PDB file of C-alpha atoms in Angstrom:
ATOM      1  CA  MET A1299     139.926  87.116  85.152  1.00  0.00           C
ATOM      2  CA  ILE A1300     142.931  89.268  86.123  1.00  0.00           C
ATOM      3  CA  THR A1301     142.206  92.989  86.058  1.00  0.00           C
ATOM      4  CA  LYS A1302     144.440  95.702  84.707  1.00  0.00           C
ATOM      5  CA  LYS A1303     145.476  96.634  88.234  1.00  0.00           C
ATOM      6  CA  GLN A1304     147.378  93.399  88.730  1.00  0.00           C
ATOM      7  CA  PRO A1305     151.118  93.326  87.896  1.00  0.00           C
ATOM      8  CA  SER A1306     150.789  89.906  86.327  1.00  0.00           C
ATOM      9  CA  LYS A1307     148.943  91.503  83.409  1.00  0.00           C
ATOM     10  CA  LYS A1308     152.240  92.841  82.126  1.00  0.00           C
ATOM     11  CA  SER A1309     154.399  89.944  83.256  1.00  0.00           C
ATOM     12  CA  PRO A1310     155.043  87.124  80.772  1.00  0.00           C
ATOM     13  CA  LEU A1311     154.350  83.534  81.766  1.00  0.00           C
ATOM     14  CA  HIS A1312     157.593  82.336  80.201  1.00  0.00           C
ATOM     15  CA  PHE A1313     160.914  84.000  79.487  1.00  0.00           C
ATOM     16  CA  THR A1314     164.638  83.463  79.135  1.00  0.00           C
ATOM     17  CA  ARG A1315     166.937  86.459  79.607  1.00  0.00           C
ATOM     18  CA  PHE A1316     170.030  87.877  81.253  1.00  0.00           C
ATOM     19  CA  GLU A1317     169.724  89.306  84.758  1.00  0.00           C
ATOM     20  CA  PHE A1318     172.521  91.352  86.355  1.00  0.00           C
ATOM     21  CA  LYS A1319     172.356  92.497  89.973  1.00  0.00           C
ATOM     22  CA  TYR A1320     173.990  95.300  91.946  1.00  0.00           C
ATOM     23  CA  VAL A1321     173.658  96.138  95.648  1.00  0.00           C
ATOM     24  CA  LEU A1322     173.330  99.867  96.362  1.00  0.00           C
ATOM     25  CA  SER A1323     173.465 101.959  99.485  1.00  0.00           C
ATOM     26  CA  GLU A1324     170.587 104.401  99.905  1.00  0.00           C
ATOM     27  CA  ALA A1325     172.755 107.332  98.791  1.00  0.00           C
ATOM     28  CA  LYS A1326     173.937 105.422  95.716  1.00  0.00           C
ATOM     29  CA  ARG A1327     170.387 104.336  94.863  1.00  0.00           C
ATOM     30  CA  ILE A1328     169.234 107.960  94.814  1.00  0.00           C
ATOM     31  CA  GLU A1329     172.090 108.936  92.483  1.00  0.00           C
ATOM     32  CA  VAL A1330     171.614 106.019  90.097  1.00  0.00           C
ATOM     33  CA  GLU A1331     167.841 106.333  89.972  1.00  0.00           C
ATOM     34  CA  LYS A1332     168.140 110.017  89.175  1.00  0.00           C
ATOM     35  CA  ASP A1333     170.560 109.398  86.290  1.00  0.00           C
ATOM     36  CA  ILE A1334     168.691 106.528  84.628  1.00  0.00           C
ATOM     37  CA  ARG A1335     165.478 108.548  84.352  1.00  0.00           C
ATOM     38  CA  HIS A1336     166.840 110.207  81.218  1.00  0.00           C
ATOM     39  CA  PHE A1337     166.564 106.818  79.497  1.00  0.00           C
ATOM     40  CA  VAL A1338     163.735 104.951  81.227  1.00  0.00           C
ATOM     41  CA  GLU A1339     160.170 105.484  82.376  1.00  0.00           C
ATOM     42  CA  LEU A1340     158.155 103.904  85.144  1.00  0.00           C
ATOM     43  CA  ASP A1341     156.299 100.726  84.339  1.00  0.00           C
ATOM     44  CA  PRO A1342     152.723 101.930  83.631  1.00  0.00           C
ATOM     45  CA  PHE A1343     151.442  99.577  86.320  1.00  0.00           C
ATOM     46  CA  VAL A1344     152.964 101.677  89.122  1.00  0.00           C
ATOM     47  CA  THR A1345     152.545 105.231  87.830  1.00  0.00           C
ATOM     48  CA  ASN A1346     149.565 105.895  90.116  1.00  0.00           C
ATOM     49  CA  ARG A1347     150.720 103.817  93.067  1.00  0.00           C
ATOM     50  CA  PRO A1348     152.202 105.307  96.265  1.00  0.00           C
ATOM     51  CA  GLY A1349     155.966 105.411  95.884  1.00  0.00           C
ATOM     52  CA  SER A1350     155.571 104.051  92.337  1.00  0.00           C
ATOM     53  CA  GLU A1351     156.119 100.546  93.686  1.00  0.00           C
ATOM     54  CA  TYR A1352     154.382  97.296  94.562  1.00  0.00           C
ATOM     55  CA  VAL A1353     154.949  94.425  96.977  1.00  0.00           C
ATOM     56  CA  VAL A1354     156.354  91.103  95.760  1.00  0.00           C
ATOM     57  CA  ARG A1355     155.799  88.037  97.940  1.00  0.00           C
ATOM     58  CA  SER A1356     157.359  84.635  97.239  1.00  0.00           C
ATOM     59  CA  LEU A1357     157.097  81.404  99.221  1.00  0.00           C
ATOM     60  CA  TYR A1358     160.076  79.224  98.301  1.00  0.00           C
ATOM     61  CA  TYR A1359     160.303  75.439  98.259  1.00  0.00           C
ATOM     62  CA  ASP A1360     163.368  73.352  99.049  1.00  0.00           C
ATOM     63  CA  ASP A1361     164.160  69.859 100.275  1.00  0.00           C
ATOM     64  CA  SER A1362     165.387  68.853 103.724  1.00  0.00           C
ATOM     65  CA  SER A1363     169.018  69.164 102.594  1.00  0.00           C
ATOM     66  CA  TYR A1364     168.428  72.658 101.154  1.00  0.00           C
ATOM     67  CA  SER A1365     169.664  71.547  97.747  1.00  0.00           C
ATOM     68  CA  CYS A1366     168.403  74.682  95.974  1.00  0.00           C
ATOM     69  CA  PHE A1367     170.248  76.883  98.463  1.00  0.00           C
ATOM     70  CA  TYR A1368     173.539  75.026  98.069  1.00  0.00           C
ATOM     71  CA  ASP A1369     173.216  74.732  94.278  1.00  0.00           C
ATOM     72  CA  LYS A1370     173.142  78.533  94.197  1.00  0.00           C
ATOM     73  CA  ILE A1371     175.972  78.933  96.715  1.00  0.00           C
ATOM     74  CA  ASP A1372     178.133  76.422  94.831  1.00  0.00           C
ATOM     75  CA  GLY A1373     177.474  78.102  91.492  1.00  0.00           C
ATOM     76  CA  VAL A1374     175.921  75.064  89.809  1.00  0.00           C
ATOM     77  CA  CYS A1375     175.544  76.061  86.149  1.00  0.00           C
ATOM     78  CA  THR A1376     172.100  74.525  85.655  1.00  0.00           C
ATOM     79  CA  ARG A1377     169.742  74.846  88.598  1.00  0.00           C
ATOM     80  CA  SER A1378     166.139  75.705  89.417  1.00  0.00           C
ATOM     81  CA  LYS A1379     163.710  76.239  92.281  1.00  0.00           C
ATOM     82  CA  PHE A1380     159.964  76.395  92.798  1.00  0.00           C
ATOM     83  CA  ARG A1381     158.048  79.179  94.481  1.00  0.00           C
ATOM     84  CA  ILE A1382     154.535  80.499  94.896  1.00  0.00           C
ATOM     85  CA  ARG A1383     154.388  84.183  93.995  1.00  0.00           C
ATOM     86  CA  THR A1384     151.757  86.825  94.649  1.00  0.00           C
ATOM     87  CA  TYR A1385     151.498  90.603  94.903  1.00  0.00           C
ATOM     88  CA  PRO A1386     149.767  91.729  98.121  1.00  0.00           C
ATOM     89  CA  ASN A1387     148.191  95.161  98.042  1.00  0.00           C
ATOM     90  CA  GLU A1388     146.871  97.548 100.652  1.00  0.00           C
ATOM     91  CA  CYS A1389     143.507  98.239  99.019  1.00  0.00           C
ATOM     92  CA  GLY A1390     142.002  94.828  99.704  1.00  0.00           C
ATOM     93  CA  GLU A1391     141.643  93.790  96.077  1.00  0.00           C
ATOM     94  CA  PRO A1392     142.289  90.112  95.280  1.00  0.00           C
ATOM     95  CA  SER A1393     145.816  89.393  94.103  1.00  0.00           C
ATOM     96  CA  PRO A1394     146.823  86.788  91.523  1.00  0.00           C
ATOM     97  CA  VAL A1395     148.766  83.758  92.740  1.00  0.00           C
ATOM     98  CA  PHE A1396     151.247  81.897  90.536  1.00  0.00           C
ATOM     99  CA  LEU A1397     153.252  78.710  90.731  1.00  0.00           C
ATOM    100  CA  GLU A1398     156.686  79.436  89.292  1.00  0.00           C
ATOM    101  CA  ILE A1399     159.860  77.618  88.479  1.00  0.00           C
ATOM    102  CA  LYS A1400     162.870  79.882  88.130  1.00  0.00           C
ATOM    103  CA  GLY A1401     166.403  78.849  87.329  1.00  0.00           C
ATOM    104  CA  ARG A1402     169.580  79.365  85.436  1.00  0.00           C
ATOM    105  CA  HIS A1403     171.330  77.613  82.573  1.00  0.00           C
ATOM    106  CA  ASN A1404     174.875  78.947  82.317  1.00  0.00           C
ATOM    107  CA  SER A1405     174.456  82.739  81.943  1.00  0.00           C
ATOM    108  CA  LEU A1406     170.755  82.763  81.095  1.00  0.00           C
ATOM    109  CA  VAL A1407     167.931  83.021  83.609  1.00  0.00           C
ATOM    110  CA  PHE A1408     164.614  81.338  82.831  1.00  0.00           C
ATOM    111  CA  LYS A1409     161.223  81.569  84.492  1.00  0.00           C
ATOM    112  CA  HIS A1410     158.013  79.691  83.784  1.00  0.00           C
ATOM    113  CA  ARG A1411     154.846  80.489  85.685  1.00  0.00           C
ATOM    114  CA  THR A1412     151.291  79.272  85.656  1.00  0.00           C
ATOM    115  CA  PRO A1413     148.427  81.174  87.303  1.00  0.00           C
ATOM    116  CA  THR A1414     145.950  79.714  89.730  1.00  0.00           C
ATOM    117  CA  ASN A1415     142.477  79.780  88.228  1.00  0.00           C
ATOM    118  CA  ASN A1416     140.628  81.133  91.257  1.00  0.00           C
ATOM    119  CA  LEU A1417     141.359  84.835  91.710  1.00  0.00           C
ATOM    120  CA  GLY A1418     140.203  85.990  95.122  1.00  0.00           C
ATOM    121  CA  TYR A1419     140.570  82.602  96.831  1.00  0.00           C
ATOM    122  CA  ASP A1420     141.297  82.884 100.569  1.00  0.00           C
ATOM    123  CA  TRP A1421     144.824  81.523 101.080  1.00  0.00           C
ATOM    124  CA  SER A1422     145.209  82.843 104.614  1.00  0.00           C
ATOM    125  CA  GLU A1423     144.508  79.602 106.500  1.00  0.00           C
ATOM    126  CA  LEU A1424     146.540  77.292 104.269  1.00  0.00           C
ATOM    127  CA  LYS A1425     149.991  75.971 105.097  1.00  0.00           C
ATOM    128  CA  GLY A1426     152.383  73.166 104.249  1.00  0.00           C
ATOM    129  CA  ASP A1427     150.966  70.163 102.425  1.00  0.00           C
ATOM    130  CA  GLU A1428     147.461  71.622 102.419  1.00  0.00           C
ATOM    131  CA  LEU A1429     148.697  74.751 100.671  1.00  0.00           C
ATOM    132  CA  THR A1430     150.597  72.652  98.138  1.00  0.00           C
ATOM    133  CA  ARG A1431     147.565  70.465  97.392  1.00  0.00           C
ATOM    134  CA  THR A1432     145.394  73.557  96.949  1.00  0.00           C
ATOM    135  CA  ILE A1433     147.875  75.113  94.527  1.00  0.00           C
ATOM    136  CA  LEU A1434     147.907  71.889  92.508  1.00  0.00           C
ATOM    137  CA  SER A1435     144.105  71.776  92.405  1.00  0.00           C
ATOM    138  CA  HIS A1436     143.908  75.379  91.164  1.00  0.00           C
ATOM    139  CA  ILE A1437     146.342  75.247  88.233  1.00  0.00           C
ATOM    140  CA  ASP A1438     145.849  73.811  84.761  1.00  0.00           C
ATOM    141  CA  GLU A1439     147.720  70.819  83.440  1.00  0.00           C
ATOM    142  CA  SER A1440     151.148  71.871  82.159  1.00  0.00           C
ATOM    143  CA  HIS A1441     154.808  70.886  82.187  1.00  0.00           C
ATOM    144  CA  ILE A1442     155.227  73.183  85.206  1.00  0.00           C
ATOM    145  CA  LYS A1443     152.638  71.227  87.165  1.00  0.00           C
ATOM    146  CA  ASP A1444     154.175  67.932  86.058  1.00  0.00           C
ATOM    147  CA  GLN A1445     157.665  68.988  87.124  1.00  0.00           C
ATOM    148  CA  PHE A1446     156.370  70.356  90.433  1.00  0.00           C
ATOM    149  CA  ASN A1447     154.670  67.022  91.162  1.00  0.00           C
ATOM    150  CA  TYR A1448     157.875  65.228  90.245  1.00  0.00           C
ATOM    151  CA  GLU A1449     159.949  67.362  92.630  1.00  0.00           C
ATOM    152  CA  LEU A1450     157.373  66.918  95.403  1.00  0.00           C
ATOM    153  CA  SER A1451     157.597  63.158  95.004  1.00  0.00           C
ATOM    154  CA  ARG A1452     161.309  62.705  94.178  1.00  0.00           C
ATOM    155  CA  LYS A1453     162.942  65.326  96.407  1.00  0.00           C
ATOM    156  CA  ARG A1454     160.062  65.873  98.839  1.00  0.00           C
ATOM    157  CA  ILE A1455     160.341  69.638  98.481  1.00  0.00           C
ATOM    158  CA  ALA A1456     158.200  71.726 100.803  1.00  0.00           C
ATOM    159  CA  PRO A1457     157.602  75.447 101.454  1.00  0.00           C
ATOM    160  CA  ILE A1458     160.223  76.799 103.856  1.00  0.00           C
ATOM    161  CA  THR A1459     160.792  80.563 103.541  1.00  0.00           C
ATOM    162  CA  LEU A1460     158.661  83.591 102.700  1.00  0.00           C
ATOM    163  CA  ILE A1461     160.387  86.569 101.073  1.00  0.00           C
ATOM    164  CA  ASP A1462     158.751  90.012 100.793  1.00  0.00           C
ATOM    165  CA  TYR A1463     160.062  93.217  99.252  1.00  0.00           C
ATOM    166  CA  ARG A1464     158.934  96.427  97.576  1.00  0.00           C
ATOM    167  CA  ARG A1465     159.748  96.845  93.880  1.00  0.00           C
ATOM    168  CA  ARG A1466     159.916  99.980  91.711  1.00  0.00           C
ATOM    169  CA  PRO A1467     160.152  98.979  88.025  1.00  0.00           C
ATOM    170  CA  TYR A1468     161.396 100.960  85.029  1.00  0.00           C
ATOM    171  CA  ILE A1469     161.266 100.220  81.297  1.00  0.00           C
ATOM    172  CA  SER A1470     163.645 101.569  78.670  1.00  0.00           C
ATOM    173  CA  LYS A1471     162.124 104.313  76.503  1.00  0.00           C
ATOM    174  CA  LEU A1472     163.816 102.823  73.447  1.00  0.00           C
ATOM    175  CA  ASN A1473     163.648  99.080  74.124  1.00  0.00           C
ATOM    176  CA  PRO A1474     160.808  97.642  76.252  1.00  0.00           C
ATOM    177  CA  ASP A1475     162.781  94.416  76.668  1.00  0.00           C
ATOM    178  CA  PHE A1476     165.309  96.273  78.823  1.00  0.00           C
ATOM    179  CA  ARG A1477     164.020  96.619  82.374  1.00  0.00           C
ATOM    180  CA  ILE A1478     165.455  97.930  85.634  1.00  0.00           C
ATOM    181  CA  THR A1479     163.980  97.220  89.038  1.00  0.00           C
ATOM    182  CA  PHE A1480     164.844  98.585  92.474  1.00  0.00           C
ATOM    183  CA  ASP A1481     163.998  96.128  95.255  1.00  0.00           C
ATOM    184  CA  GLN A1482     163.942  97.443  98.824  1.00  0.00           C
ATOM    185  CA  SER A1483     162.682  96.584 102.322  1.00  0.00           C
ATOM    186  CA  LEU A1484     163.537  92.913 101.922  1.00  0.00           C
ATOM    187  CA  THR A1485     162.258  90.679 104.735  1.00  0.00           C
ATOM    188  CA  ALA A1486     162.286  86.925 105.374  1.00  0.00           C
ATOM    189  CA  ARG A1487     160.144  84.593 107.481  1.00  0.00           C
ATOM    190  CA  GLN A1488     160.626  80.918 108.232  1.00  0.00           C
ATOM    191  CA  THR A1489     157.155  79.650 107.424  1.00  0.00           C
ATOM    192  CA  ASP A1490     155.188  77.284 105.213  1.00  0.00           C
ATOM    193  CA  ARG A1491     152.374  79.817 104.694  1.00  0.00           C
ATOM    194  CA  LEU A1492     151.803  82.201 101.796  1.00  0.00           C
ATOM    195  CA  VAL A1493     149.934  84.562 104.131  1.00  0.00           C
ATOM    196  CA  PRO A1494     151.753  85.149 107.458  1.00  0.00           C
ATOM    197  CA  ASP A1495     149.671  84.200 110.505  1.00  0.00           C
ATOM    198  CA  GLY A1496     151.356  86.470 113.040  1.00  0.00           C
ATOM    199  CA  HIS A1497     153.137  83.628 114.828  1.00  0.00           C
ATOM    200  CA  THR A1498     156.373  84.020 112.894  1.00  0.00           C
ATOM    201  CA  THR A1499     158.649  87.039 112.998  1.00  0.00           C
ATOM    202  CA  SER A1500     159.917  88.698 109.853  1.00  0.00           C
ATOM    203  CA  MET A1501     163.584  89.627 109.775  1.00  0.00           C
ATOM    204  CA  LYS A1502     165.131  92.400 107.718  1.00  0.00           C
ATOM    205  CA  VAL A1503     167.589  91.299 105.050  1.00  0.00           C
ATOM    206  CA  ALA A1504     170.324  93.661 103.808  1.00  0.00           C
ATOM    207  CA  ALA A1505     168.709  96.498 105.753  1.00  0.00           C
ATOM    208  CA  GLY A1506     169.410  99.915 104.273  1.00  0.00           C
ATOM    209  CA  TYR A1507     170.402  98.508 100.883  1.00  0.00           C
ATOM    210  CA  THR A1508     168.630  98.193  97.542  1.00  0.00           C
ATOM    211  CA  ILE A1509     169.058  95.381  95.034  1.00  0.00           C
ATOM    212  CA  LEU A1510     169.184  96.815  91.529  1.00  0.00           C
ATOM    213  CA  GLU A1511     168.316  94.264  88.851  1.00  0.00           C
ATOM    214  CA  VAL A1512     168.947  94.803  85.155  1.00  0.00           C
ATOM    215  CA  LYS A1513     167.035  92.492  82.804  1.00  0.00           C
ATOM    216  CA  PHE A1514     167.525  92.177  79.062  1.00  0.00           C
ATOM    217  CA  LEU A1515     167.286  89.716  76.180  1.00  0.00           C
ATOM    218  CA  HIS A1516     170.339  90.366  74.021  1.00  0.00           C
ATOM    219  CA  HIS A1517     172.653  93.158  75.101  1.00  0.00           C
ATOM    220  CA  MET A1518     172.912  95.931  77.633  1.00  0.00           C
ATOM    221  CA  PRO A1519     172.546  99.429  76.131  1.00  0.00           C
ATOM    222  CA  SER A1520     175.601 101.671  75.995  1.00  0.00           C
ATOM    223  CA  TRP A1521     174.013 104.283  78.257  1.00  0.00           C
ATOM    224  CA  PHE A1522     173.779 101.760  81.087  1.00  0.00           C
ATOM    225  CA  HIS A1523     177.429 100.814  80.617  1.00  0.00           C
ATOM    226  CA  ARG A1524     178.105 104.482  81.219  1.00  0.00           C
ATOM    227  CA  ILE A1525     175.975 104.387  84.387  1.00  0.00           C
ATOM    228  CA  ILE A1526     178.071 101.462  85.610  1.00  0.00           C
ATOM    229  CA  GLN A1527     181.294 103.382  84.971  1.00  0.00           C
ATOM    230  CA  VAL A1528     180.179 106.698  86.439  1.00  0.00           C
ATOM    231  CA  HIS A1529     178.792 105.148  89.618  1.00  0.00           C
ATOM    232  CA  GLU A1530     181.420 102.385  89.848  1.00  0.00           C
ATOM    233  CA  LEU A1531     178.779  99.696  90.140  1.00  0.00           C
ATOM    234  CA  MET A1532     180.012  96.203  90.901  1.00  0.00           C
ATOM    235  CA  ARG A1533     177.953  93.281  89.632  1.00  0.00           C
ATOM    236  CA  VAL A1534     177.232  90.724  92.359  1.00  0.00           C
ATOM    237  CA  SER A1535     175.760  87.255  92.500  1.00  0.00           C
ATOM    238  CA  VAL A1536     173.089  87.775  95.133  1.00  0.00           C
ATOM    239  CA  SER A1537     169.989  85.706  95.759  1.00  0.00           C
ATOM    240  CA  LYS A1538     167.130  87.078  97.844  1.00  0.00           C
ATOM    241  CA  ILE A1539     166.090  83.632  99.031  1.00  0.00           C
ATOM    242  CA  CYS A1540     169.641  82.605  99.938  1.00  0.00           C
ATOM    243  CA  ALA A1541     170.236  85.880 101.780  1.00  0.00           C
ATOM    244  CA  GLY A1542     166.923  85.380 103.588  1.00  0.00           C
ATOM    245  CA  MET A1543     167.728  81.808 104.603  1.00  0.00           C
ATOM    246  CA  GLU A1544     171.116  82.889 105.922  1.00  0.00           C
ATOM    247  CA  THR A1545     169.577  85.760 107.876  1.00  0.00           C
ATOM    248  CA  LEU A1546     167.087  83.340 109.442  1.00  0.00           C
ATOM    249  CA  GLY A1547     169.847  80.837 110.219  1.00  0.00           C
ATOM    250  CA  ILE A1548     168.189  78.117 108.133  1.00  0.00           C
ATOM    251  CA  ALA A1549     171.274  77.452 106.006  1.00  0.00           C
ATOM    252  CA  ILE A1550     174.758  78.905 105.960  1.00  0.00           C
ATOM    253  CA  ASP A1551     177.212  79.673 103.179  1.00  0.00           C
ATOM    254  CA  GLU A1552     180.367  78.111 104.639  1.00  0.00           C
ATOM    255  CA  ASN A1553     182.422  79.614 101.825  1.00  0.00           C
ATOM    256  CA  GLY A1554     181.250  83.152 102.543  1.00  0.00           C
TER     257      GLY A1554
END
């Protein structure tokens, strides 16, 4: 059973929403974060955590042609990717592990996740096909599992890149469906492990910058439009996994 201390407790297993992203310098992040606090409050999950943040770790799957990478780069309107997601913590408590499919259909982002049913399992020695088989054995039957099996068989997807970052989340005081997250200290590793073994080197991605993500169901509140105007924020189409793969030299955006 997942305890209250785990971020998954407050994270839905399925959603469809809009997600807008902005890349901020450190000085701009400080200004924006100061101004939005009139309208938002910290997610209760992080109020007692150091820095009011938590670590997000995702191991991404792709095929040998890096189809997911190039679908994103080419702006394919309907696309998706699989990843294993967890939330490492410094206190040694077991962290939940999820299998997720995340994608986009036109302007809407969707995510479906299913939890593994063995909280506290030791994932540290697993890699590649063994890790994949273990994930499959620890999740319930669902359309996510069926689609994952299909992609494993049809496209021969495999884990290729591990992305870590620190996230500070805020929730609107007036509308809990409107969320803002600040993602910093982004790193990437070329690995097929969920838990790094020390033999691969992590590389910083967009060092010194923060990715601001705005997430909402229907419309963006007027006060955030004002934030955009005052701080001259420019919406960007940025993908953490694509930026990580480029930094590692795994795949290259030839149009960039």
